[in-house]
Amino acid sequence: MPALGLGVFQSPPDETAAAVQTALEVGYRHIDTAAAYGNERQVGDGIRRSGLDRADVFIETKVWPSDYGYEETLHAWQKSARKLGVEQIDLLILHQQAANLFDRTIAAYTALETLLADGRVRAIGVSNFTPAAISRLMDAVDVVPAVNQVELHPYHVQRAVQEADADRGILTQAWSPIGGITFYPGPWGDERRSVMQDETIAAIAAAHGRSPAQVMIRWHLQQGRSAIPKSTNPTRIAENFAVFDFELSGDELALIDSLDTGRESGPDPDRDFDERMLFPIPED
């Protein structure tokens, strides 16, 4: 899996295909979407418009909790594959740990194991899982998640999650890798600060002649994480990919690490999943 990918959370469907096509033309080879984003079909359209061979693009998508359960998750794969226009999904992950629905979560992951064994997916994983949730999951299943996708940026470093993932051989993948969660809708993080405006990161960026976003993406990559910055702006899509020709020093990495507030800006993954959010994922 390419470590750097394009995320499409909150990308309007009518802008998603163009963003994906642009990203692939720039050089991205990893696209992250989800059934709940409502833009899987447009991701598939963008990939086809790029003219790249299917084998050259790594597609990651997610199962929403309304489709948790063994048979339900097998059907969720069918819906996502049909919308994406593919016969195999590279990485399929569970979108939330859904602590109050954990029996269904386990059944859903068991279905992912079946899909992996059948070759309908190349890898399986989870998203927004705490170390305790992964331990609980591993007590009931056999395959260790390949990836745990969590909120992770300089203001929320998640050291405990990173360490627990590493101990199990799980790759930590950062959503909101440049702190975009500061603009997340809903009642989470009333005192939000934009990481993009942080003075420490601005100083490091100026020293390298780079943007704050580029510095944060480089911080992720140098520390061995996957990152999926989101944008539909062609200039920013290209800028976010131009991070392979400079390097942060150990002191600079440590400075960015020190910005951690210990607070998430999105939903607390340990909160009970609001069953009002169990909206149905359309068939097409």
PDB file of C-alpha atoms in Angstrom:
ATOM      1  CA  MET A   1       0.000   0.000   0.000  1.00  0.00           C
ATOM      2  CA  PRO A   2       1.432   3.406  -0.906  1.00  0.00           C
ATOM      3  CA  ALA A   3       1.981   5.307   2.347  1.00  0.00           C
ATOM      4  CA  LEU A   4       0.512   8.538   0.970  1.00  0.00           C
ATOM      5  CA  GLY A   5      -3.009   8.529  -0.401  1.00  0.00           C
ATOM      6  CA  LEU A   6      -5.834  10.882  -1.314  1.00  0.00           C
ATOM      7  CA  GLY A   7      -8.734  11.004   1.121  1.00  0.00           C
ATOM      8  CA  VAL A   8     -12.217  11.914  -0.089  1.00  0.00           C
ATOM      9  CA  PHE A   9     -14.116  12.432   3.202  1.00  0.00           C
ATOM     10  CA  GLN A  10     -16.640  15.241   2.679  1.00  0.00           C
ATOM     11  CA  SER A  11     -15.651  15.540  -0.991  1.00  0.00           C
ATOM     12  CA  PRO A  12     -18.891  16.335  -2.852  1.00  0.00           C
ATOM     13  CA  PRO A  13     -19.719  13.564  -5.321  1.00  0.00           C
ATOM     14  CA  ASP A  14     -19.719  16.019  -8.224  1.00  0.00           C
ATOM     15  CA  GLU A  15     -16.110  17.004  -7.388  1.00  0.00           C
ATOM     16  CA  THR A  16     -14.736  13.615  -6.377  1.00  0.00           C
ATOM     17  CA  ALA A  17     -14.093  12.062  -9.780  1.00  0.00           C
ATOM     18  CA  ALA A  18     -12.069  15.088 -10.933  1.00  0.00           C
ATOM     19  CA  ALA A  19     -10.098  15.150  -7.667  1.00  0.00           C
ATOM     20  CA  VAL A  20      -9.249  11.451  -7.973  1.00  0.00           C
ATOM     21  CA  GLN A  21      -8.246  11.836 -11.620  1.00  0.00           C
ATOM     22  CA  THR A  22      -6.047  14.815 -10.745  1.00  0.00           C
ATOM     23  CA  ALA A  23      -4.415  12.950  -7.875  1.00  0.00           C
ATOM     24  CA  LEU A  24      -3.591   9.967 -10.049  1.00  0.00           C
ATOM     25  CA  GLU A  25      -2.165  12.225 -12.754  1.00  0.00           C
ATOM     26  CA  VAL A  26       0.031  13.905 -10.113  1.00  0.00           C
ATOM     27  CA  GLY A  27       1.377  10.556  -8.949  1.00  0.00           C
ATOM     28  CA  TYR A  28      -0.850   9.280  -6.135  1.00  0.00           C
ATOM     29  CA  ARG A  29      -1.582   5.570  -6.339  1.00  0.00           C
ATOM     30  CA  HIS A  30      -3.731   5.182  -3.216  1.00  0.00           C
ATOM     31  CA  ILE A  31      -7.324   6.436  -2.825  1.00  0.00           C
ATOM     32  CA  ASP A  32      -9.237   6.205   0.473  1.00  0.00           C
ATOM     33  CA  THR A  33     -13.033   6.342   0.508  1.00  0.00           C
ATOM     34  CA  ALA A  34     -15.924   4.818   2.479  1.00  0.00           C
ATOM     35  CA  ALA A  35     -19.445   3.586   1.922  1.00  0.00           C
ATOM     36  CA  ALA A  36     -20.724   6.315   4.235  1.00  0.00           C
ATOM     37  CA  TYR A  37     -19.066   9.074   2.193  1.00  0.00           C
ATOM     38  CA  GLY A  38     -21.494   8.544  -0.653  1.00  0.00           C
ATOM     39  CA  ASN A  39     -18.814   8.940  -3.323  1.00  0.00           C
ATOM     40  CA  GLU A  40     -17.481   5.432  -4.027  1.00  0.00           C
ATOM     41  CA  ARG A  41     -18.986   5.478  -7.519  1.00  0.00           C
ATOM     42  CA  GLN A  42     -17.208   8.752  -8.311  1.00  0.00           C
ATOM     43  CA  VAL A  43     -13.917   7.350  -6.989  1.00  0.00           C
ATOM     44  CA  GLY A  44     -14.280   4.511  -9.473  1.00  0.00           C
ATOM     45  CA  ASP A  45     -15.104   6.983 -12.239  1.00  0.00           C
ATOM     46  CA  GLY A  46     -11.992   9.024 -11.454  1.00  0.00           C
ATOM     47  CA  ILE A  47      -9.775   5.955 -11.527  1.00  0.00           C
ATOM     48  CA  ARG A  48     -11.123   4.924 -14.927  1.00  0.00           C
ATOM     49  CA  ARG A  49     -10.742   8.460 -16.296  1.00  0.00           C
ATOM     50  CA  SER A  50      -7.079   8.417 -15.308  1.00  0.00           C
ATOM     51  CA  GLY A  51      -6.389   5.673 -17.823  1.00  0.00           C
ATOM     52  CA  LEU A  52      -4.270   3.754 -15.304  1.00  0.00           C
ATOM     53  CA  ASP A  53      -4.484  -0.008 -15.066  1.00  0.00           C
ATOM     54  CA  ARG A  54      -6.636  -1.163 -12.176  1.00  0.00           C
ATOM     55  CA  ALA A  55      -3.641  -3.011 -10.705  1.00  0.00           C
ATOM     56  CA  ASP A  56      -1.745   0.274 -10.409  1.00  0.00           C
ATOM     57  CA  VAL A  57      -4.231   1.924  -8.013  1.00  0.00           C
ATOM     58  CA  PHE A  58      -4.678   0.877  -4.374  1.00  0.00           C
ATOM     59  CA  ILE A  59      -8.339   1.297  -3.343  1.00  0.00           C
ATOM     60  CA  GLU A  60      -9.312   1.475   0.319  1.00  0.00           C
ATOM     61  CA  THR A  61     -12.895   1.704   1.539  1.00  0.00           C
ATOM     62  CA  LYS A  62     -14.884   1.156   4.726  1.00  0.00           C
ATOM     63  CA  VAL A  63     -17.961  -0.691   5.993  1.00  0.00           C
ATOM     64  CA  TRP A  64     -20.400   1.515   7.916  1.00  0.00           C
ATOM     65  CA  PRO A  65     -21.864   0.097  11.194  1.00  0.00           C
ATOM     66  CA  SER A  66     -25.347  -0.167   9.688  1.00  0.00           C
ATOM     67  CA  ASP A  67     -23.860  -3.001   7.607  1.00  0.00           C
ATOM     68  CA  TYR A  68     -22.136  -4.745  10.526  1.00  0.00           C
ATOM     69  CA  GLY A  69     -22.970  -8.426  10.973  1.00  0.00           C
ATOM     70  CA  TYR A  70     -21.658 -11.402   9.032  1.00  0.00           C
ATOM     71  CA  GLU A  71     -24.052 -11.569   6.081  1.00  0.00           C
ATOM     72  CA  GLU A  72     -24.572  -7.814   6.132  1.00  0.00           C
ATOM     73  CA  THR A  73     -20.843  -7.154   5.735  1.00  0.00           C
ATOM     74  CA  LEU A  74     -20.508  -9.663   2.908  1.00  0.00           C
ATOM     75  CA  HIS A  75     -23.294  -7.738   1.189  1.00  0.00           C
ATOM     76  CA  ALA A  76     -21.547  -4.435   2.008  1.00  0.00           C
ATOM     77  CA  TRP A  77     -18.552  -5.676   0.013  1.00  0.00           C
ATOM     78  CA  GLN A  78     -20.865  -6.322  -2.947  1.00  0.00           C
ATOM     79  CA  LYS A  79     -22.290  -2.801  -2.761  1.00  0.00           C
ATOM     80  CA  SER A  80     -18.877  -1.144  -2.545  1.00  0.00           C
ATOM     81  CA  ALA A  81     -17.327  -3.286  -5.283  1.00  0.00           C
ATOM     82  CA  ARG A  82     -20.276  -2.571  -7.591  1.00  0.00           C
ATOM     83  CA  LYS A  83     -20.079   1.190  -7.017  1.00  0.00           C
ATOM     84  CA  LEU A  84     -16.303   1.261  -7.411  1.00  0.00           C
ATOM     85  CA  GLY A  85     -16.581  -0.907 -10.515  1.00  0.00           C
ATOM     86  CA  VAL A  86     -13.993  -3.441  -9.336  1.00  0.00           C
ATOM     87  CA  GLU A  87     -13.849  -7.166  -8.668  1.00  0.00           C
ATOM     88  CA  GLN A  88     -11.371  -6.901  -5.810  1.00  0.00           C
ATOM     89  CA  ILE A  89     -10.922  -4.242  -3.104  1.00  0.00           C
ATOM     90  CA  ASP A  90      -7.362  -3.715  -1.943  1.00  0.00           C
ATOM     91  CA  LEU A  91      -8.149  -2.792   1.672  1.00  0.00           C
ATOM     92  CA  LEU A  92     -11.547  -3.068   3.353  1.00  0.00           C
ATOM     93  CA  ILE A  93     -11.866  -1.823   6.922  1.00  0.00           C
ATOM     94  CA  LEU A  94     -14.541  -1.401   9.593  1.00  0.00           C
ATOM     95  CA  HIS A  95     -15.372   2.300   9.947  1.00  0.00           C
ATOM     96  CA  GLN A  96     -16.016   2.451  13.710  1.00  0.00           C
ATOM     97  CA  GLN A  97     -15.421   0.198  16.695  1.00  0.00           C
ATOM     98  CA  ALA A  98     -19.086   0.652  17.748  1.00  0.00           C
ATOM     99  CA  ALA A  99     -18.441  -0.449  21.325  1.00  0.00           C
ATOM    100  CA  ASN A 100     -22.134  -0.837  22.173  1.00  0.00           C
ATOM    101  CA  LEU A 101     -22.633  -3.009  19.069  1.00  0.00           C
ATOM    102  CA  PHE A 102     -19.494  -5.062  19.484  1.00  0.00           C
ATOM    103  CA  ASP A 103     -21.063  -8.463  18.829  1.00  0.00           C
ATOM    104  CA  ARG A 104     -22.037  -7.149  15.392  1.00  0.00           C
ATOM    105  CA  THR A 105     -18.558  -5.627  15.029  1.00  0.00           C
ATOM    106  CA  ILE A 106     -16.954  -9.020  15.612  1.00  0.00           C
ATOM    107  CA  ALA A 107     -19.343 -10.668  13.147  1.00  0.00           C
ATOM    108  CA  ALA A 108     -18.472  -7.971  10.590  1.00  0.00           C
ATOM    109  CA  TYR A 109     -14.755  -8.562  11.022  1.00  0.00           C
ATOM    110  CA  THR A 110     -15.281 -12.300  10.672  1.00  0.00           C
ATOM    111  CA  ALA A 111     -16.906 -11.545   7.323  1.00  0.00           C
ATOM    112  CA  LEU A 112     -13.820  -9.522   6.373  1.00  0.00           C
ATOM    113  CA  GLU A 113     -11.730 -12.603   7.151  1.00  0.00           C
ATOM    114  CA  THR A 114     -13.929 -14.611   4.779  1.00  0.00           C
ATOM    115  CA  LEU A 115     -13.532 -11.998   2.050  1.00  0.00           C
ATOM    116  CA  LEU A 116      -9.766 -12.091   2.566  1.00  0.00           C
ATOM    117  CA  ALA A 117      -9.655 -15.881   2.337  1.00  0.00           C
ATOM    118  CA  ASP A 118     -11.789 -15.777  -0.826  1.00  0.00           C
ATOM    119  CA  GLY A 119      -9.527 -13.200  -2.469  1.00  0.00           C
ATOM    120  CA  ARG A 120     -12.271 -10.597  -2.765  1.00  0.00           C
ATOM    121  CA  VAL A 121     -10.086  -8.246  -0.706  1.00  0.00           C
ATOM    122  CA  ARG A 122      -6.306  -8.098  -0.492  1.00  0.00           C
ATOM    123  CA  ALA A 123      -6.154  -6.844   3.111  1.00  0.00           C
ATOM    124  CA  ILE A 124      -8.500  -6.042   5.996  1.00  0.00           C
ATOM    125  CA  GLY A 125      -8.385  -3.623   8.883  1.00  0.00           C
ATOM    126  CA  VAL A 126     -10.192  -1.278  11.235  1.00  0.00           C
ATOM    127  CA  SER A 127     -10.721   2.420  11.818  1.00  0.00           C
ATOM    128  CA  ASN A 128     -11.106   4.403  15.038  1.00  0.00           C
ATOM    129  CA  PHE A 129     -10.199   1.412  17.194  1.00  0.00           C
ATOM    130  CA  THR A 130      -8.564   1.960  20.575  1.00  0.00           C
ATOM    131  CA  PRO A 131      -5.967  -0.518  21.900  1.00  0.00           C
ATOM    132  CA  ALA A 132      -8.634  -1.996  24.201  1.00  0.00           C
ATOM    133  CA  ALA A 133     -11.027  -2.474  21.279  1.00  0.00           C
ATOM    134  CA  ILE A 134      -8.358  -4.200  19.205  1.00  0.00           C
ATOM    135  CA  SER A 135      -7.559  -6.506  22.133  1.00  0.00           C
ATOM    136  CA  ARG A 136     -11.237  -7.322  22.481  1.00  0.00           C
ATOM    137  CA  LEU A 137     -11.476  -7.980  18.751  1.00  0.00           C
ATOM    138  CA  MET A 138      -8.393 -10.215  18.700  1.00  0.00           C
ATOM    139  CA  ASP A 139      -9.872 -12.368  21.457  1.00  0.00           C
ATOM    140  CA  ALA A 140     -12.563 -13.382  18.961  1.00  0.00           C
ATOM    141  CA  VAL A 141     -10.900 -13.405  15.494  1.00  0.00           C
ATOM    142  CA  ASP A 142      -7.796 -14.801  13.821  1.00  0.00           C
ATOM    143  CA  VAL A 143      -6.423 -12.220  11.370  1.00  0.00           C
ATOM    144  CA  VAL A 144      -4.592  -9.220  12.788  1.00  0.00           C
ATOM    145  CA  PRO A 145      -5.813  -5.986  11.135  1.00  0.00           C
ATOM    146  CA  ALA A 146      -3.347  -4.720   8.552  1.00  0.00           C
ATOM    147  CA  VAL A 147      -4.302  -1.101   9.291  1.00  0.00           C
ATOM    148  CA  ASN A 148      -5.882   0.961  12.051  1.00  0.00           C
ATOM    149  CA  GLN A 149      -7.030   4.315  10.649  1.00  0.00           C
ATOM    150  CA  VAL A 150      -7.378   6.926  13.402  1.00  0.00           C
ATOM    151  CA  GLU A 151      -7.478  10.674  13.917  1.00  0.00           C
ATOM    152  CA  LEU A 152      -3.803  11.628  14.090  1.00  0.00           C
ATOM    153  CA  HIS A 153      -2.154  14.994  13.599  1.00  0.00           C
ATOM    154  CA  PRO A 154       0.274  17.172  15.591  1.00  0.00           C
ATOM    155  CA  TYR A 155      -2.408  18.175  18.111  1.00  0.00           C
ATOM    156  CA  HIS A 156      -3.498  14.554  18.637  1.00  0.00           C
ATOM    157  CA  VAL A 157      -0.500  12.252  18.349  1.00  0.00           C
ATOM    158  CA  GLN A 158      -2.113   9.149  19.881  1.00  0.00           C
ATOM    159  CA  ARG A 159       1.136   7.657  21.234  1.00  0.00           C
ATOM    160  CA  ALA A 160      -0.643   4.824  23.046  1.00  0.00           C
ATOM    161  CA  VAL A 161      -2.513   3.824  19.888  1.00  0.00           C
ATOM    162  CA  GLN A 162       0.646   3.969  17.787  1.00  0.00           C
ATOM    163  CA  GLU A 163       2.592   1.867  20.274  1.00  0.00           C
ATOM    164  CA  ALA A 164      -0.183  -0.731  20.619  1.00  0.00           C
ATOM    165  CA  ASP A 165      -0.556  -0.951  16.842  1.00  0.00           C
ATOM    166  CA  ALA A 166       3.200  -1.387  16.397  1.00  0.00           C
ATOM    167  CA  ASP A 167       3.286  -4.131  19.019  1.00  0.00           C
ATOM    168  CA  ARG A 168       0.758  -6.118  16.963  1.00  0.00           C
ATOM    169  CA  GLY A 169       2.305  -5.326  13.581  1.00  0.00           C
ATOM    170  CA  ILE A 170      -0.591  -3.030  12.605  1.00  0.00           C
ATOM    171  CA  LEU A 171       0.111  -0.007  10.417  1.00  0.00           C
ATOM    172  CA  THR A 172      -1.261   3.217  11.893  1.00  0.00           C
ATOM    173  CA  GLN A 173      -2.935   5.329   9.238  1.00  0.00           C
ATOM    174  CA  ALA A 174      -3.759   8.973   9.904  1.00  0.00           C
ATOM    175  CA  TRP A 175      -7.056  10.504   8.947  1.00  0.00           C
ATOM    176  CA  SER A 176      -7.107  14.279   9.357  1.00  0.00           C
ATOM    177  CA  PRO A 177      -3.300  14.093   8.968  1.00  0.00           C
ATOM    178  CA  ILE A 178      -2.953  17.867   8.625  1.00  0.00           C
ATOM    179  CA  GLY A 179      -5.513  18.707  11.286  1.00  0.00           C
ATOM    180  CA  GLY A 180      -8.541  19.272   9.071  1.00  0.00           C
ATOM    181  CA  ILE A 181     -10.669  17.812  11.854  1.00  0.00           C
ATOM    182  CA  THR A 182     -10.638  21.303  13.356  1.00  0.00           C
ATOM    183  CA  PHE A 183     -13.421  21.998  10.867  1.00  0.00           C
ATOM    184  CA  TYR A 184     -15.371  18.798  11.574  1.00  0.00           C
ATOM    185  CA  PRO A 185     -19.133  19.380  11.861  1.00  0.00           C
ATOM    186  CA  GLY A 186     -20.864  18.413  15.065  1.00  0.00           C
ATOM    187  CA  PRO A 187     -20.460  18.837  18.806  1.00  0.00           C
ATOM    188  CA  TRP A 188     -16.849  17.647  19.102  1.00  0.00           C
ATOM    189  CA  GLY A 189     -13.986  19.911  20.153  1.00  0.00           C
ATOM    190  CA  ASP A 190     -15.641  23.229  20.941  1.00  0.00           C
ATOM    191  CA  GLU A 191     -12.249  24.911  21.338  1.00  0.00           C
ATOM    192  CA  ARG A 192     -10.786  23.907  18.006  1.00  0.00           C
ATOM    193  CA  ARG A 193      -7.435  25.237  16.884  1.00  0.00           C
ATOM    194  CA  SER A 194      -6.200  24.964  13.345  1.00  0.00           C
ATOM    195  CA  VAL A 195      -2.947  23.029  13.151  1.00  0.00           C
ATOM    196  CA  MET A 196      -2.359  24.744   9.823  1.00  0.00           C
ATOM    197  CA  GLN A 197      -1.841  28.022  11.725  1.00  0.00           C
ATOM    198  CA  ASP A 198       0.519  26.657  14.371  1.00  0.00           C
ATOM    199  CA  GLU A 199       3.589  28.886  14.804  1.00  0.00           C
ATOM    200  CA  THR A 200       6.013  26.006  15.388  1.00  0.00           C
ATOM    201  CA  ILE A 201       4.966  24.247  12.205  1.00  0.00           C
ATOM    202  CA  ALA A 202       5.026  27.545  10.298  1.00  0.00           C
ATOM    203  CA  ALA A 203       8.628  28.123  11.391  1.00  0.00           C
ATOM    204  CA  ILE A 204       9.692  24.628  10.311  1.00  0.00           C
ATOM    205  CA  ALA A 205       7.891  25.092   7.001  1.00  0.00           C
ATOM    206  CA  ALA A 206       9.635  28.430   6.400  1.00  0.00           C
ATOM    207  CA  ALA A 207      13.020  26.862   7.133  1.00  0.00           C
ATOM    208  CA  HIS A 208      12.433  24.295   4.392  1.00  0.00           C
ATOM    209  CA  GLY A 209      10.610  26.561   1.955  1.00  0.00           C
ATOM    210  CA  ARG A 210       7.533  24.354   2.284  1.00  0.00           C
ATOM    211  CA  SER A 211       3.902  24.695   3.353  1.00  0.00           C
ATOM    212  CA  PRO A 212       2.667  23.664   6.808  1.00  0.00           C
ATOM    213  CA  ALA A 213       0.662  20.871   5.164  1.00  0.00           C
ATOM    214  CA  GLN A 214       3.768  19.505   3.467  1.00  0.00           C
ATOM    215  CA  VAL A 215       5.663  19.538   6.772  1.00  0.00           C
ATOM    216  CA  MET A 216       2.905  17.619   8.541  1.00  0.00           C
ATOM    217  CA  ILE A 217       2.637  15.015   5.786  1.00  0.00           C
ATOM    218  CA  ARG A 218       6.411  14.589   5.833  1.00  0.00           C
ATOM    219  CA  TRP A 219       6.247  14.169   9.644  1.00  0.00           C
ATOM    220  CA  HIS A 220       3.838  11.263   9.191  1.00  0.00           C
ATOM    221  CA  LEU A 221       5.856   9.555   6.481  1.00  0.00           C
ATOM    222  CA  GLN A 222       9.190   9.840   8.272  1.00  0.00           C
ATOM    223  CA  GLN A 223       7.659   8.265  11.373  1.00  0.00           C
ATOM    224  CA  GLY A 224       6.364   5.285   9.421  1.00  0.00           C
ATOM    225  CA  ARG A 225       2.669   6.116   9.226  1.00  0.00           C
ATOM    226  CA  SER A 226       0.277   6.173   6.299  1.00  0.00           C
ATOM    227  CA  ALA A 227      -1.461   9.503   5.661  1.00  0.00           C
ATOM    228  CA  ILE A 228      -4.492  10.348   3.537  1.00  0.00           C
ATOM    229  CA  PRO A 229      -4.822  14.148   3.201  1.00  0.00           C
ATOM    230  CA  LYS A 230      -8.065  15.293   1.625  1.00  0.00           C
ATOM    231  CA  SER A 231      -8.507  18.011  -0.971  1.00  0.00           C
ATOM    232  CA  THR A 232     -10.465  18.682  -4.141  1.00  0.00           C
ATOM    233  CA  ASN A 233      -8.264  21.649  -5.065  1.00  0.00           C
ATOM    234  CA  PRO A 234      -5.843  20.621  -7.850  1.00  0.00           C
ATOM    235  CA  THR A 235      -3.073  22.889  -6.555  1.00  0.00           C
ATOM    236  CA  ARG A 236      -3.305  21.522  -3.019  1.00  0.00           C
ATOM    237  CA  ILE A 237      -3.575  17.934  -4.255  1.00  0.00           C
ATOM    238  CA  ALA A 238      -0.274  18.403  -6.086  1.00  0.00           C
ATOM    239  CA  GLU A 239       1.323  20.266  -3.164  1.00  0.00           C
ATOM    240  CA  ASN A 240       0.399  17.528  -0.706  1.00  0.00           C
ATOM    241  CA  PHE A 241       2.156  14.959  -2.885  1.00  0.00           C
ATOM    242  CA  ALA A 242       5.359  16.999  -3.271  1.00  0.00           C
ATOM    243  CA  VAL A 243       6.881  15.745  -0.026  1.00  0.00           C
ATOM    244  CA  PHE A 244       9.464  13.205  -1.143  1.00  0.00           C
ATOM    245  CA  ASP A 245      12.360  15.562  -1.830  1.00  0.00           C
ATOM    246  CA  PHE A 246      13.072  16.997   1.621  1.00  0.00           C
ATOM    247  CA  GLU A 247      13.618  15.631   5.119  1.00  0.00           C
ATOM    248  CA  LEU A 248      12.839  16.875   8.620  1.00  0.00           C
ATOM    249  CA  SER A 249      15.538  16.643  11.265  1.00  0.00           C
ATOM    250  CA  GLY A 250      15.145  14.620  14.433  1.00  0.00           C
ATOM    251  CA  ASP A 251      14.770  17.836  16.406  1.00  0.00           C
ATOM    252  CA  GLU A 252      12.038  19.051  14.067  1.00  0.00           C
ATOM    253  CA  LEU A 253      10.152  15.769  14.373  1.00  0.00           C
ATOM    254  CA  ALA A 254      10.391  16.025  18.159  1.00  0.00           C
ATOM    255  CA  LEU A 255       9.134  19.622  18.105  1.00  0.00           C
ATOM    256  CA  ILE A 256       6.065  18.569  16.132  1.00  0.00           C
ATOM    257  CA  ASP A 257       5.502  15.635  18.503  1.00  0.00           C
ATOM    258  CA  SER A 258       5.593  18.072  21.443  1.00  0.00           C
ATOM    259  CA  LEU A 259       2.534  19.919  20.127  1.00  0.00           C
ATOM    260  CA  ASP A 260       0.271  17.057  21.236  1.00  0.00           C
ATOM    261  CA  THR A 261      -2.695  18.205  23.343  1.00  0.00           C
ATOM    262  CA  GLY A 262      -3.914  14.720  24.220  1.00  0.00           C
ATOM    263  CA  ARG A 263      -7.409  15.629  23.025  1.00  0.00           C
ATOM    264  CA  GLU A 264      -9.289  14.383  20.006  1.00  0.00           C
ATOM    265  CA  SER A 265     -11.201  16.878  17.902  1.00  0.00           C
ATOM    266  CA  GLY A 266     -13.563  14.335  16.399  1.00  0.00           C
ATOM    267  CA  PRO A 267     -15.902  11.880  18.126  1.00  0.00           C
ATOM    268  CA  ASP A 268     -14.526   9.923  21.091  1.00  0.00           C
ATOM    269  CA  PRO A 269     -14.170   6.358  19.739  1.00  0.00           C
ATOM    270  CA  ASP A 270     -15.102   4.922  23.152  1.00  0.00           C
ATOM    271  CA  ARG A 271     -18.502   6.611  23.164  1.00  0.00           C
ATOM    272  CA  ASP A 272     -21.466   4.411  22.380  1.00  0.00           C
ATOM    273  CA  PHE A 273     -22.281   4.518  18.711  1.00  0.00           C
ATOM    274  CA  ASP A 274     -25.398   6.633  18.212  1.00  0.00           C
ATOM    275  CA  GLU A 275     -27.904   4.222  16.699  1.00  0.00           C
ATOM    276  CA  ARG A 276     -29.545   7.160  14.935  1.00  0.00           C
ATOM    277  CA  MET A 277     -26.423   7.081  12.757  1.00  0.00           C
ATOM    278  CA  LEU A 278     -27.238   3.595  11.505  1.00  0.00           C
ATOM    279  CA  PHE A 279     -28.485   5.012   8.223  1.00  0.00           C
ATOM    280  CA  PRO A 280     -28.793   2.550   5.349  1.00  0.00           C
ATOM    281  CA  ILE A 281     -26.077   2.450   2.715  1.00  0.00           C
ATOM    282  CA  PRO A 282     -27.745   2.548  -0.735  1.00  0.00           C
ATOM    283  CA  GLU A 283     -27.439  -0.407  -3.062  1.00  0.00           C
ATOM    284  CA  ASP A 284     -26.328   1.771  -5.988  1.00  0.00           C
TER     285      ASP A 284
END
